[in-house]
Amino acid sequence: MNDLIQTVAVYALPVLFAITLHEAAHAYAAKFFGDNTAYSMGRMSLNPLKHIDPFGTILIPILLYFATSGAFLFGYAKPVPINFGHLRKPKRDMAWVSLAGPAANFLMALLWMIAIYALALGGVQEEFFTLMAKAGVLTNLVMFAFNLFPIPPLDGGRILTSLLPNKYAYKFAQIEPYGFFIVMALVLLKVIYTWWMAPVMYGAGLVLQLITYPITLLFN
């Protein structure tokens, strides 16, 4: 129980930011490209309560934490409602709207990484804040990689649908009703993490290190 409380304390803020800005980014991009559905429903918001799903965001992760002794966690927020038919160029704009969420997570990972350096440069001794910043980097890299997996309804699946020729895009999009179950099966078999998430997270981490390299020079 003490481990759970400590884990929740460290990850609570990073996870709330990661989920909230991910979903709000989808809503903002949809509005930018012509669909006001999410905006009219109040989902273009930084209020976490607008995006939290009691079952997917709270109950499932807690149950999985105890069921697997913390070895496996999974959760999700309420999907932002998007009417792709309202976009100015639906097939093209679907890719940008879908990419907005993972892009927000990558940006947040960068900001949390900068926070780690800022804490070190500021001489902050409280370990809790460093752990939280590291949790912020990890949480956002996980969301970035997972959501880019190319199976609908994940963002990567919709991006791939947008890029495929119309004939193949239509057939590929028909996977979506079964996509959640396909993804869950691949998660449980550790296929997604081993063959997709780990390499993508590693590559994204290298890019973050490259971007923040000038900051590291301050430590030399």
PDB file of C-alpha atoms in Angstrom:
ATOM      1  CA  MET A   1       0.000   0.000   0.000  1.00  0.00           C
ATOM      2  CA  ASN A   2       2.870   2.376   0.814  1.00  0.00           C
ATOM      3  CA  ASP A   3       4.402   1.649  -2.606  1.00  0.00           C
ATOM      4  CA  LEU A   4       1.068   2.401  -4.279  1.00  0.00           C
ATOM      5  CA  ILE A   5       0.679   5.701  -2.418  1.00  0.00           C
ATOM      6  CA  GLN A   6       4.228   6.733  -3.343  1.00  0.00           C
ATOM      7  CA  THR A   7       3.710   5.757  -6.983  1.00  0.00           C
ATOM      8  CA  VAL A   8       0.402   7.653  -7.178  1.00  0.00           C
ATOM      9  CA  ALA A   9       1.962  10.735  -5.571  1.00  0.00           C
ATOM     10  CA  VAL A  10       4.843  10.783  -8.065  1.00  0.00           C
ATOM     11  CA  TYR A  11       2.822   9.980 -11.184  1.00  0.00           C
ATOM     12  CA  ALA A  12      -0.488  11.757 -10.483  1.00  0.00           C
ATOM     13  CA  LEU A  13       0.430  15.172 -11.868  1.00  0.00           C
ATOM     14  CA  PRO A  14       2.428  13.920 -14.891  1.00  0.00           C
ATOM     15  CA  VAL A  15      -0.349  11.497 -15.864  1.00  0.00           C
ATOM     16  CA  LEU A  16      -3.077  14.149 -15.504  1.00  0.00           C
ATOM     17  CA  PHE A  17      -1.074  16.581 -17.650  1.00  0.00           C
ATOM     18  CA  ALA A  18      -0.266  13.882 -20.213  1.00  0.00           C
ATOM     19  CA  ILE A  19      -3.898  12.801 -20.600  1.00  0.00           C
ATOM     20  CA  THR A  20      -5.398  16.296 -20.481  1.00  0.00           C
ATOM     21  CA  LEU A  21      -3.081  17.945 -22.995  1.00  0.00           C
ATOM     22  CA  HIS A  22      -3.169  14.907 -25.299  1.00  0.00           C
ATOM     23  CA  GLU A  23      -6.956  15.061 -25.581  1.00  0.00           C
ATOM     24  CA  ALA A  24      -7.117  18.868 -25.642  1.00  0.00           C
ATOM     25  CA  ALA A  25      -4.579  18.864 -28.495  1.00  0.00           C
ATOM     26  CA  HIS A  26      -6.874  16.595 -30.528  1.00  0.00           C
ATOM     27  CA  ALA A  27      -9.794  18.949 -29.853  1.00  0.00           C
ATOM     28  CA  TYR A  28      -7.775  22.041 -30.755  1.00  0.00           C
ATOM     29  CA  ALA A  29      -6.488  20.499 -33.997  1.00  0.00           C
ATOM     30  CA  ALA A  30      -9.997  19.369 -34.960  1.00  0.00           C
ATOM     31  CA  LYS A  31     -11.330  22.900 -34.452  1.00  0.00           C
ATOM     32  CA  PHE A  32      -8.397  24.359 -36.382  1.00  0.00           C
ATOM     33  CA  PHE A  33      -9.186  22.107 -39.353  1.00  0.00           C
ATOM     34  CA  GLY A  34     -12.922  22.785 -39.290  1.00  0.00           C
ATOM     35  CA  ASP A  35     -14.644  20.408 -36.836  1.00  0.00           C
ATOM     36  CA  ASN A  36     -16.175  22.120 -33.780  1.00  0.00           C
ATOM     37  CA  THR A  37     -17.671  18.936 -32.289  1.00  0.00           C
ATOM     38  CA  ALA A  38     -15.200  18.566 -29.413  1.00  0.00           C
ATOM     39  CA  TYR A  39     -15.094  22.330 -28.827  1.00  0.00           C
ATOM     40  CA  SER A  40     -18.881  22.566 -28.540  1.00  0.00           C
ATOM     41  CA  MET A  41     -18.832  19.720 -25.985  1.00  0.00           C
ATOM     42  CA  GLY A  42     -16.240  21.466 -23.823  1.00  0.00           C
ATOM     43  CA  ARG A  43     -13.439  19.010 -24.606  1.00  0.00           C
ATOM     44  CA  MET A  44     -10.986  21.678 -25.780  1.00  0.00           C
ATOM     45  CA  SER A  45     -10.187  22.179 -22.133  1.00  0.00           C
ATOM     46  CA  LEU A  46      -7.223  21.889 -19.763  1.00  0.00           C
ATOM     47  CA  ASN A  47      -9.565  20.718 -17.013  1.00  0.00           C
ATOM     48  CA  PRO A  48      -8.609  17.047 -16.350  1.00  0.00           C
ATOM     49  CA  LEU A  49     -12.158  16.251 -15.221  1.00  0.00           C
ATOM     50  CA  LYS A  50     -13.346  16.848 -18.780  1.00  0.00           C
ATOM     51  CA  HIS A  51     -11.138  14.011 -20.059  1.00  0.00           C
ATOM     52  CA  ILE A  52     -10.955  11.453 -17.227  1.00  0.00           C
ATOM     53  CA  ASP A  53     -12.913   8.252 -17.687  1.00  0.00           C
ATOM     54  CA  PRO A  54     -13.680   6.810 -14.200  1.00  0.00           C
ATOM     55  CA  PHE A  55     -13.388   3.255 -15.494  1.00  0.00           C
ATOM     56  CA  GLY A  56     -10.486   3.561 -17.930  1.00  0.00           C
ATOM     57  CA  THR A  57      -8.412   6.214 -16.184  1.00  0.00           C
ATOM     58  CA  ILE A  58      -8.844   5.210 -12.539  1.00  0.00           C
ATOM     59  CA  LEU A  59     -10.383   1.783 -11.926  1.00  0.00           C
ATOM     60  CA  ILE A  60      -8.553  -0.280 -14.581  1.00  0.00           C
ATOM     61  CA  PRO A  61      -5.031   0.979 -13.705  1.00  0.00           C
ATOM     62  CA  ILE A  62      -5.596   0.365  -9.976  1.00  0.00           C
ATOM     63  CA  LEU A  63      -6.964  -3.138 -10.559  1.00  0.00           C
ATOM     64  CA  LEU A  64      -4.093  -3.988 -12.902  1.00  0.00           C
ATOM     65  CA  TYR A  65      -1.554  -2.609 -10.419  1.00  0.00           C
ATOM     66  CA  PHE A  66      -2.728  -5.006  -7.706  1.00  0.00           C
ATOM     67  CA  ALA A  67      -3.405  -7.907 -10.071  1.00  0.00           C
ATOM     68  CA  THR A  68       0.096  -7.796 -11.560  1.00  0.00           C
ATOM     69  CA  SER A  69       2.002  -6.410  -8.537  1.00  0.00           C
ATOM     70  CA  GLY A  70       2.760  -3.277 -10.533  1.00  0.00           C
ATOM     71  CA  ALA A  71       4.272  -5.145 -13.486  1.00  0.00           C
ATOM     72  CA  PHE A  72       1.627  -4.038 -15.982  1.00  0.00           C
ATOM     73  CA  LEU A  73      -0.434  -0.858 -16.109  1.00  0.00           C
ATOM     74  CA  PHE A  74      -2.880   0.327 -18.719  1.00  0.00           C
ATOM     75  CA  GLY A  75      -5.509   3.029 -18.864  1.00  0.00           C
ATOM     76  CA  TYR A  76      -7.226   5.448 -21.181  1.00  0.00           C
ATOM     77  CA  ALA A  77      -9.093   8.750 -21.197  1.00  0.00           C
ATOM     78  CA  LYS A  78     -12.421   9.571 -22.769  1.00  0.00           C
ATOM     79  CA  PRO A  79     -11.802   9.814 -26.521  1.00  0.00           C
ATOM     80  CA  VAL A  80     -12.350  13.284 -27.951  1.00  0.00           C
ATOM     81  CA  PRO A  81     -15.413  13.208 -30.259  1.00  0.00           C
ATOM     82  CA  ILE A  82     -14.339  14.131 -33.779  1.00  0.00           C
ATOM     83  CA  ASN A  83     -16.530  14.208 -36.851  1.00  0.00           C
ATOM     84  CA  PHE A  84     -13.949  13.700 -39.591  1.00  0.00           C
ATOM     85  CA  GLY A  85     -16.576  14.557 -42.197  1.00  0.00           C
ATOM     86  CA  HIS A  86     -16.612  18.127 -40.893  1.00  0.00           C
ATOM     87  CA  LEU A  87     -12.899  18.633 -41.536  1.00  0.00           C
ATOM     88  CA  ARG A  88     -12.086  20.796 -44.535  1.00  0.00           C
ATOM     89  CA  LYS A  89     -10.115  17.992 -46.199  1.00  0.00           C
ATOM     90  CA  PRO A  90     -11.196  14.938 -44.163  1.00  0.00           C
ATOM     91  CA  LYS A  91      -8.630  12.375 -45.322  1.00  0.00           C
ATOM     92  CA  ARG A  92      -5.649  14.707 -45.096  1.00  0.00           C
ATOM     93  CA  ASP A  93      -6.707  16.562 -41.972  1.00  0.00           C
ATOM     94  CA  MET A  94      -7.453  13.323 -40.111  1.00  0.00           C
ATOM     95  CA  ALA A  95      -3.693  12.707 -39.988  1.00  0.00           C
ATOM     96  CA  TRP A  96      -2.957  16.122 -38.465  1.00  0.00           C
ATOM     97  CA  VAL A  97      -5.755  15.836 -35.907  1.00  0.00           C
ATOM     98  CA  SER A  98      -4.551  12.354 -34.913  1.00  0.00           C
ATOM     99  CA  LEU A  99      -0.907  13.439 -34.763  1.00  0.00           C
ATOM    100  CA  ALA A 100      -1.726  16.367 -32.457  1.00  0.00           C
ATOM    101  CA  GLY A 101      -2.127  14.134 -29.378  1.00  0.00           C
ATOM    102  CA  PRO A 102       1.226  12.307 -29.622  1.00  0.00           C
ATOM    103  CA  ALA A 103       2.906  15.597 -30.578  1.00  0.00           C
ATOM    104  CA  ALA A 104       1.587  17.143 -27.353  1.00  0.00           C
ATOM    105  CA  ASN A 105       3.039  14.217 -25.392  1.00  0.00           C
ATOM    106  CA  PHE A 106       6.437  14.624 -27.071  1.00  0.00           C
ATOM    107  CA  LEU A 107       6.439  18.340 -26.220  1.00  0.00           C
ATOM    108  CA  MET A 108       5.523  17.573 -22.607  1.00  0.00           C
ATOM    109  CA  ALA A 109       8.304  14.981 -22.376  1.00  0.00           C
ATOM    110  CA  LEU A 110      10.693  17.709 -23.540  1.00  0.00           C
ATOM    111  CA  LEU A 111       9.404  20.161 -20.928  1.00  0.00           C
ATOM    112  CA  TRP A 112       9.697  17.578 -18.133  1.00  0.00           C
ATOM    113  CA  MET A 113      13.261  16.795 -19.258  1.00  0.00           C
ATOM    114  CA  ILE A 114      14.104  20.492 -19.137  1.00  0.00           C
ATOM    115  CA  ALA A 115      12.567  20.531 -15.638  1.00  0.00           C
ATOM    116  CA  ILE A 116      15.019  17.809 -14.555  1.00  0.00           C
ATOM    117  CA  TYR A 117      17.947  19.976 -15.619  1.00  0.00           C
ATOM    118  CA  ALA A 118      16.361  23.085 -14.079  1.00  0.00           C
ATOM    119  CA  LEU A 119      15.988  21.308 -10.731  1.00  0.00           C
ATOM    120  CA  ALA A 120      19.628  20.213 -10.846  1.00  0.00           C
ATOM    121  CA  LEU A 121      20.871  23.677 -11.838  1.00  0.00           C
ATOM    122  CA  GLY A 122      18.705  25.247  -9.143  1.00  0.00           C
ATOM    123  CA  GLY A 123      20.219  22.994  -6.511  1.00  0.00           C
ATOM    124  CA  VAL A 124      16.847  21.541  -5.493  1.00  0.00           C
ATOM    125  CA  GLN A 125      17.574  18.717  -3.061  1.00  0.00           C
ATOM    126  CA  GLU A 126      14.025  17.350  -2.659  1.00  0.00           C
ATOM    127  CA  GLU A 127      14.064  13.998  -4.500  1.00  0.00           C
ATOM    128  CA  PHE A 128      10.289  13.969  -4.935  1.00  0.00           C
ATOM    129  CA  PHE A 129      10.352  16.713  -7.575  1.00  0.00           C
ATOM    130  CA  THR A 130      13.109  15.002  -9.564  1.00  0.00           C
ATOM    131  CA  LEU A 131      11.198  11.717  -9.446  1.00  0.00           C
ATOM    132  CA  MET A 132       8.070  13.527 -10.643  1.00  0.00           C
ATOM    133  CA  ALA A 133       9.939  15.121 -13.543  1.00  0.00           C
ATOM    134  CA  LYS A 134      11.408  11.745 -14.535  1.00  0.00           C
ATOM    135  CA  ALA A 135       7.916  10.250 -14.298  1.00  0.00           C
ATOM    136  CA  GLY A 136       6.718  13.037 -16.584  1.00  0.00           C
ATOM    137  CA  VAL A 137       9.295  12.119 -19.227  1.00  0.00           C
ATOM    138  CA  LEU A 138       8.495   8.412 -19.005  1.00  0.00           C
ATOM    139  CA  THR A 139       4.705   8.845 -18.952  1.00  0.00           C
ATOM    140  CA  ASN A 140       4.691  11.047 -22.021  1.00  0.00           C
ATOM    141  CA  LEU A 141       7.119   8.846 -23.960  1.00  0.00           C
ATOM    142  CA  VAL A 142       4.876   5.858 -23.193  1.00  0.00           C
ATOM    143  CA  MET A 143       1.778   7.721 -24.399  1.00  0.00           C
ATOM    144  CA  PHE A 144       3.646   9.032 -27.442  1.00  0.00           C
ATOM    145  CA  ALA A 145       4.809   5.575 -28.528  1.00  0.00           C
ATOM    146  CA  PHE A 146       1.646   3.665 -27.625  1.00  0.00           C
ATOM    147  CA  ASN A 147      -0.737   6.034 -29.388  1.00  0.00           C
ATOM    148  CA  LEU A 148       1.364   5.972 -32.559  1.00  0.00           C
ATOM    149  CA  PHE A 149       0.936   2.200 -32.906  1.00  0.00           C
ATOM    150  CA  PRO A 150      -0.605   1.820 -36.404  1.00  0.00           C
ATOM    151  CA  ILE A 151      -3.890   0.102 -35.535  1.00  0.00           C
ATOM    152  CA  PRO A 152      -7.152   2.081 -35.379  1.00  0.00           C
ATOM    153  CA  PRO A 153      -8.639   3.503 -33.206  1.00  0.00           C
ATOM    154  CA  LEU A 154      -5.173   4.502 -31.941  1.00  0.00           C
ATOM    155  CA  ASP A 155      -3.796   7.713 -33.418  1.00  0.00           C
ATOM    156  CA  GLY A 156      -1.188   5.838 -35.431  1.00  0.00           C
ATOM    157  CA  GLY A 157      -3.913   3.760 -37.059  1.00  0.00           C
ATOM    158  CA  ARG A 158      -5.793   6.848 -38.155  1.00  0.00           C
ATOM    159  CA  ILE A 159      -2.614   8.479 -39.434  1.00  0.00           C
ATOM    160  CA  LEU A 160      -1.905   5.355 -41.506  1.00  0.00           C
ATOM    161  CA  THR A 161      -5.501   5.350 -42.776  1.00  0.00           C
ATOM    162  CA  SER A 162      -5.013   8.937 -43.902  1.00  0.00           C
ATOM    163  CA  LEU A 163      -1.805   8.083 -45.762  1.00  0.00           C
ATOM    164  CA  LEU A 164      -3.078   4.962 -47.558  1.00  0.00           C
ATOM    165  CA  PRO A 165      -4.701   5.177 -51.001  1.00  0.00           C
ATOM    166  CA  ASN A 166      -8.500   5.408 -50.732  1.00  0.00           C
ATOM    167  CA  LYS A 167      -9.080   1.774 -51.711  1.00  0.00           C
ATOM    168  CA  TYR A 168      -6.805   0.409 -49.008  1.00  0.00           C
ATOM    169  CA  ALA A 169      -7.691   3.108 -46.484  1.00  0.00           C
ATOM    170  CA  TYR A 170     -11.340   2.047 -46.584  1.00  0.00           C
ATOM    171  CA  LYS A 171     -10.465  -1.612 -45.975  1.00  0.00           C
ATOM    172  CA  PHE A 172      -7.967  -0.781 -43.245  1.00  0.00           C
ATOM    173  CA  ALA A 173     -10.460   1.472 -41.442  1.00  0.00           C
ATOM    174  CA  GLN A 174     -12.826  -1.501 -41.135  1.00  0.00           C
ATOM    175  CA  ILE A 175     -10.446  -2.917 -38.508  1.00  0.00           C
ATOM    176  CA  GLU A 176     -11.438  -0.159 -36.056  1.00  0.00           C
ATOM    177  CA  PRO A 177     -14.370  -1.963 -34.308  1.00  0.00           C
ATOM    178  CA  TYR A 178     -11.945  -4.776 -33.426  1.00  0.00           C
ATOM    179  CA  GLY A 179      -8.875  -2.597 -32.935  1.00  0.00           C
ATOM    180  CA  PHE A 180      -9.149  -2.319 -29.160  1.00  0.00           C
ATOM    181  CA  PHE A 181      -9.190  -6.102 -28.741  1.00  0.00           C
ATOM    182  CA  ILE A 182      -6.306  -6.546 -31.197  1.00  0.00           C
ATOM    183  CA  VAL A 183      -4.242  -3.980 -29.317  1.00  0.00           C
ATOM    184  CA  MET A 184      -5.038  -5.520 -25.912  1.00  0.00           C
ATOM    185  CA  ALA A 185      -4.042  -8.967 -27.145  1.00  0.00           C
ATOM    186  CA  LEU A 186      -0.757  -7.603 -28.483  1.00  0.00           C
ATOM    187  CA  VAL A 187      -0.151  -5.746 -25.196  1.00  0.00           C
ATOM    188  CA  LEU A 188      -0.691  -8.885 -23.136  1.00  0.00           C
ATOM    189  CA  LEU A 189       1.611 -10.822 -25.449  1.00  0.00           C
ATOM    190  CA  LYS A 190       4.195  -8.024 -24.995  1.00  0.00           C
ATOM    191  CA  VAL A 191       4.424  -7.637 -28.758  1.00  0.00           C
ATOM    192  CA  ILE A 192       3.633  -3.928 -28.756  1.00  0.00           C
ATOM    193  CA  TYR A 193       6.146  -3.042 -26.077  1.00  0.00           C
ATOM    194  CA  THR A 194       9.007  -5.191 -27.384  1.00  0.00           C
ATOM    195  CA  TRP A 195       8.650  -4.563 -31.106  1.00  0.00           C
ATOM    196  CA  TRP A 196       7.104  -1.099 -31.175  1.00  0.00           C
ATOM    197  CA  MET A 197       7.079   0.942 -27.987  1.00  0.00           C
ATOM    198  CA  ALA A 198      10.619   0.223 -26.776  1.00  0.00           C
ATOM    199  CA  PRO A 199      12.270   1.207 -30.107  1.00  0.00           C
ATOM    200  CA  VAL A 200      10.021   4.266 -30.566  1.00  0.00           C
ATOM    201  CA  MET A 201      10.598   5.427 -26.984  1.00  0.00           C
ATOM    202  CA  TYR A 202      14.345   4.904 -27.385  1.00  0.00           C
ATOM    203  CA  GLY A 203      14.398   6.925 -30.608  1.00  0.00           C
ATOM    204  CA  ALA A 204      12.264   9.700 -29.125  1.00  0.00           C
ATOM    205  CA  GLY A 205      14.532   9.754 -26.071  1.00  0.00           C
ATOM    206  CA  LEU A 206      17.574  10.245 -28.290  1.00  0.00           C
ATOM    207  CA  VAL A 207      15.854  13.163 -30.027  1.00  0.00           C
ATOM    208  CA  LEU A 208      15.037  14.717 -26.634  1.00  0.00           C
ATOM    209  CA  GLN A 209      18.664  14.340 -25.556  1.00  0.00           C
ATOM    210  CA  LEU A 210      19.804  15.983 -28.786  1.00  0.00           C
ATOM    211  CA  ILE A 211      17.418  18.914 -28.276  1.00  0.00           C
ATOM    212  CA  THR A 212      18.477  19.400 -24.649  1.00  0.00           C
ATOM    213  CA  TYR A 213      22.193  18.881 -25.331  1.00  0.00           C
ATOM    214  CA  PRO A 214      22.974  22.627 -25.064  1.00  0.00           C
ATOM    215  CA  ILE A 215      21.584  22.553 -21.499  1.00  0.00           C
ATOM    216  CA  THR A 216      23.896  19.680 -20.541  1.00  0.00           C
ATOM    217  CA  LEU A 217      26.878  21.887 -21.451  1.00  0.00           C
ATOM    218  CA  LEU A 218      26.011  24.033 -18.427  1.00  0.00           C
ATOM    219  CA  PHE A 219      27.036  21.097 -16.206  1.00  0.00           C
ATOM    220  CA  ASN A 220      30.532  20.936 -17.711  1.00  0.00           C
TER     221      ASN A 220
END
